[in-house]
């Protein structure tokens, strides 16, 4: 049952508060570019993390259709201003056409970024039971950029957030990626890691944390990586339910709103990307996707129109304070200096 205090928060008022805050800080939230297409191709995942904001698990079967994938590839081909294809899920590697899409996007000259959970390379495919061990070689052959969540550099905290055994498997994959030059080639083969807090608090300083991660992973496991992205936990979905159950939702929202940083609004991801759901519907970001906040004038791939997308009004709500708190939080880590 939801906590009664948290349940009394008027969502519309909080939403207006975010828009007002941005306006009064002299910033706006208009799109500045459209250079990245983020596609969520499946909700299937080999893991079922308790904090997962897209509710993925080995039991989910939603997957992007061939028609939708072909439409995306056609848009990538026609639009040379889209430089990056950001592929996420679930575990995107589990989609039957994952490798085809990567190959075709690379052949078009796009940067391909994979949101890779590390363990998927060690576990059998949850449905077909096929081995996924060839993933590090595939990534190396097609020169993708890898972004992987490793909630902490110690086993206890990582397994607490992502499940028993996740840390050991993640370390094995990281070592395999290092052997293929990811994270060890001075940026030629990119391997970035993601940290997010285990509770209702803001992430620590990204630069300091990156140094600590690098030291521990190198000393204990011989692992190197390029950058650490310190992300804020968004007050949505499972995490929001958890906060309300604990009676700390209001307090967390006050923390986020109190740490509002106008400079962070400049670099948030909704200003330069569009997020595509598995069914081809369009959103300002994957958080809005989870919340069902579909774009108004260009709701799906069928109605794709670059000019309209660049002129759209980004839909915001209370969760947006998660992107502008402190040093800011986006899919590429901090968006501003604190
Ligand atoms: S690995 Fe990622 S997509 Fe899969 S359940 Fe965990 S958070 Fe969700
Ligand atoms: S949650 Fe999405 S729409 Fe809101 S500020 Fe962040 S990126 Fe933009």
Tab-separated table of C-alpha atoms in Angstrom, residues 44-169:
chain	number	residue	atom	x	y	z
A	44	UNK	CA	13.548	-9.397	-22.347
A	45	UNK	CA	16.531	-9.534	-19.996
A	46	UNK	CA	18.606	-12.298	-18.424
A	47	UNK	CA	18.380	-10.372	-15.138
A	48	UNK	CA	15.487	-9.008	-13.073
A	49	UNK	CA	17.067	-6.198	-11.034
A	50	UNK	CA	14.895	-4.854	-8.235
A	51	UNK	CA	15.441	-1.226	-9.294
A	52	UNK	CA	14.854	-1.824	-13.042
A	53	UNK	CA	12.855	1.150	-14.338
A	54	UNK	CA	11.678	-0.740	-17.432
A	55	UNK	CA	10.543	-3.831	-15.496
A	56	UNK	CA	12.641	-6.184	-17.600
A	57	UNK	CA	13.110	-9.847	-16.752
A	58	UNK	CA	13.647	-13.282	-18.364
A	59	UNK	CA	9.850	-13.586	-18.624
A	60	UNK	CA	9.202	-10.488	-20.749
A	61	UNK	CA	8.661	-11.118	-24.457
A	62	UNK	CA	8.012	-7.643	-25.932
A	63	UNK	CA	10.345	-7.124	-28.888
A	64	UNK	CA	10.629	-4.620	-31.722
A	65	UNK	CA	9.105	-5.968	-34.943
A	66	UNK	CA	11.012	-6.387	-38.217
A	67	UNK	CA	8.892	-3.623	-39.739
A	68	UNK	CA	9.809	-1.151	-36.986
A	69	UNK	CA	13.503	-2.054	-37.161
A	70	UNK	CA	13.484	-1.631	-40.935
A	71	UNK	CA	11.848	1.778	-40.521
A	72	UNK	CA	14.576	2.801	-38.073
A	73	UNK	CA	17.319	1.675	-40.452
A	74	UNK	CA	15.640	3.630	-43.257
A	75	UNK	CA	15.586	6.771	-41.077
A	76	UNK	CA	19.258	6.290	-40.186
A	77	UNK	CA	20.090	5.972	-43.876
A	78	UNK	CA	18.104	9.032	-44.912
A	79	UNK	CA	19.148	11.316	-42.040
A	80	UNK	CA	22.868	11.995	-41.911
A	81	UNK	CA	22.409	14.361	-38.956
A	82	UNK	CA	21.677	11.355	-36.754
A	83	UNK	CA	25.174	10.308	-35.792
A	84	UNK	CA	24.496	7.812	-32.999
A	85	UNK	CA	22.272	4.793	-32.570
A	86	UNK	CA	21.912	4.013	-28.866
A	87	UNK	CA	20.549	0.468	-28.415
A	88	UNK	CA	18.945	-0.480	-25.131
A	89	UNK	CA	16.406	-2.869	-23.596
A	90	UNK	CA	16.073	-5.160	-21.516
A	91	UNK	CA	19.232	-6.776	-22.717
A	92	UNK	CA	19.253	-5.697	-26.385
A	93	UNK	CA	21.651	-8.522	-27.329
A	94	UNK	CA	18.791	-10.982	-26.762
A	95	UNK	CA	16.739	-9.622	-29.691
A	96	UNK	CA	16.893	-11.967	-32.708
A	97	UNK	CA	17.978	-9.129	-35.044
A	98	UNK	CA	20.391	-7.401	-32.683
A	99	UNK	CA	23.518	-8.275	-34.652
A	100	UNK	CA	21.937	-7.394	-38.027
A	101	UNK	CA	20.925	-3.957	-36.742
A	102	UNK	CA	24.414	-3.279	-35.361
A	103	UNK	CA	26.056	-4.365	-38.624
A	104	UNK	CA	23.722	-2.255	-40.779
A	105	UNK	CA	24.034	0.852	-38.609
A	106	UNK	CA	27.828	0.548	-38.608
A	107	UNK	CA	27.803	0.103	-42.383
A	108	UNK	CA	25.921	3.426	-42.546
A	109	UNK	CA	28.768	5.036	-40.602
A	110	UNK	CA	26.820	5.549	-37.363
A	111	UNK	CA	28.317	5.335	-33.901
A	112	UNK	CA	26.557	2.415	-32.217
A	113	UNK	CA	26.257	2.490	-28.458
A	114	UNK	CA	25.171	-0.662	-26.636
A	115	UNK	CA	23.673	-0.582	-23.144
A	116	UNK	CA	25.343	-3.869	-22.201
A	117	UNK	CA	24.609	-5.416	-18.794
A	118	UNK	CA	27.824	-7.516	-18.813
A	119	UNK	CA	26.206	-10.718	-17.477
A	120	UNK	CA	24.337	-11.362	-20.730
A	121	UNK	CA	27.653	-12.489	-22.255
A	122	UNK	CA	27.975	-15.188	-19.559
A	123	UNK	CA	24.393	-16.475	-19.278
A	124	UNK	CA	22.628	-18.635	-21.892
A	125	UNK	CA	19.852	-16.877	-23.859
A	126	UNK	CA	16.784	-17.066	-21.546
A	127	UNK	CA	14.529	-18.314	-24.372
A	128	UNK	CA	16.669	-20.131	-26.962
A	129	UNK	CA	19.309	-21.276	-24.433
A	130	UNK	CA	22.014	-20.426	-26.978
A	131	UNK	CA	25.440	-19.396	-25.705
A	132	UNK	CA	26.118	-15.645	-25.776
A	133	UNK	CA	29.870	-16.036	-25.292
A	134	UNK	CA	30.717	-14.557	-28.682
A	135	UNK	CA	29.465	-11.068	-27.730
A	136	UNK	CA	32.860	-9.539	-26.779
A	137	UNK	CA	34.308	-10.678	-30.147
A	138	UNK	CA	31.251	-9.323	-31.985
A	139	UNK	CA	31.537	-5.959	-30.216
A	140	UNK	CA	35.214	-5.751	-31.145
A	141	UNK	CA	34.644	-6.725	-34.779
A	142	UNK	CA	31.989	-4.038	-35.311
A	143	UNK	CA	33.573	-1.324	-33.142
A	144	UNK	CA	30.577	-0.510	-30.932
A	145	UNK	CA	30.753	1.689	-27.842
A	146	UNK	CA	29.862	-0.111	-24.617
A	147	UNK	CA	28.061	1.433	-21.648
A	148	UNK	CA	27.681	-0.973	-18.738
A	149	UNK	CA	26.144	-0.657	-15.324
A	150	UNK	CA	28.366	-1.717	-12.439
A	151	UNK	CA	26.603	-0.330	-9.360
A	152	UNK	CA	29.743	-0.637	-7.244
A	153	UNK	CA	33.325	-1.895	-7.361
A	154	UNK	CA	32.617	-4.300	-4.505
A	155	UNK	CA	30.699	-7.560	-4.812
A	156	UNK	CA	28.296	-7.086	-1.897
A	157	UNK	CA	26.738	-3.829	-3.097
A	158	UNK	CA	26.552	-4.851	-6.756
A	159	UNK	CA	24.875	-8.178	-5.967
A	160	UNK	CA	22.512	-6.443	-3.553
A	161	UNK	CA	21.198	-4.232	-6.372
A	162	UNK	CA	21.399	-6.612	-9.349
A	163	UNK	CA	21.242	-10.136	-7.928
A	164	UNK	CA	23.496	-12.830	-6.535
A	165	UNK	CA	26.469	-13.715	-8.726
A	166	UNK	CA	26.175	-10.609	-10.932
A	167	UNK	CA	29.459	-9.066	-9.752
A	168	UNK	CA	31.608	-12.135	-10.555
A	169	UNK	CA	30.064	-12.527	-14.032
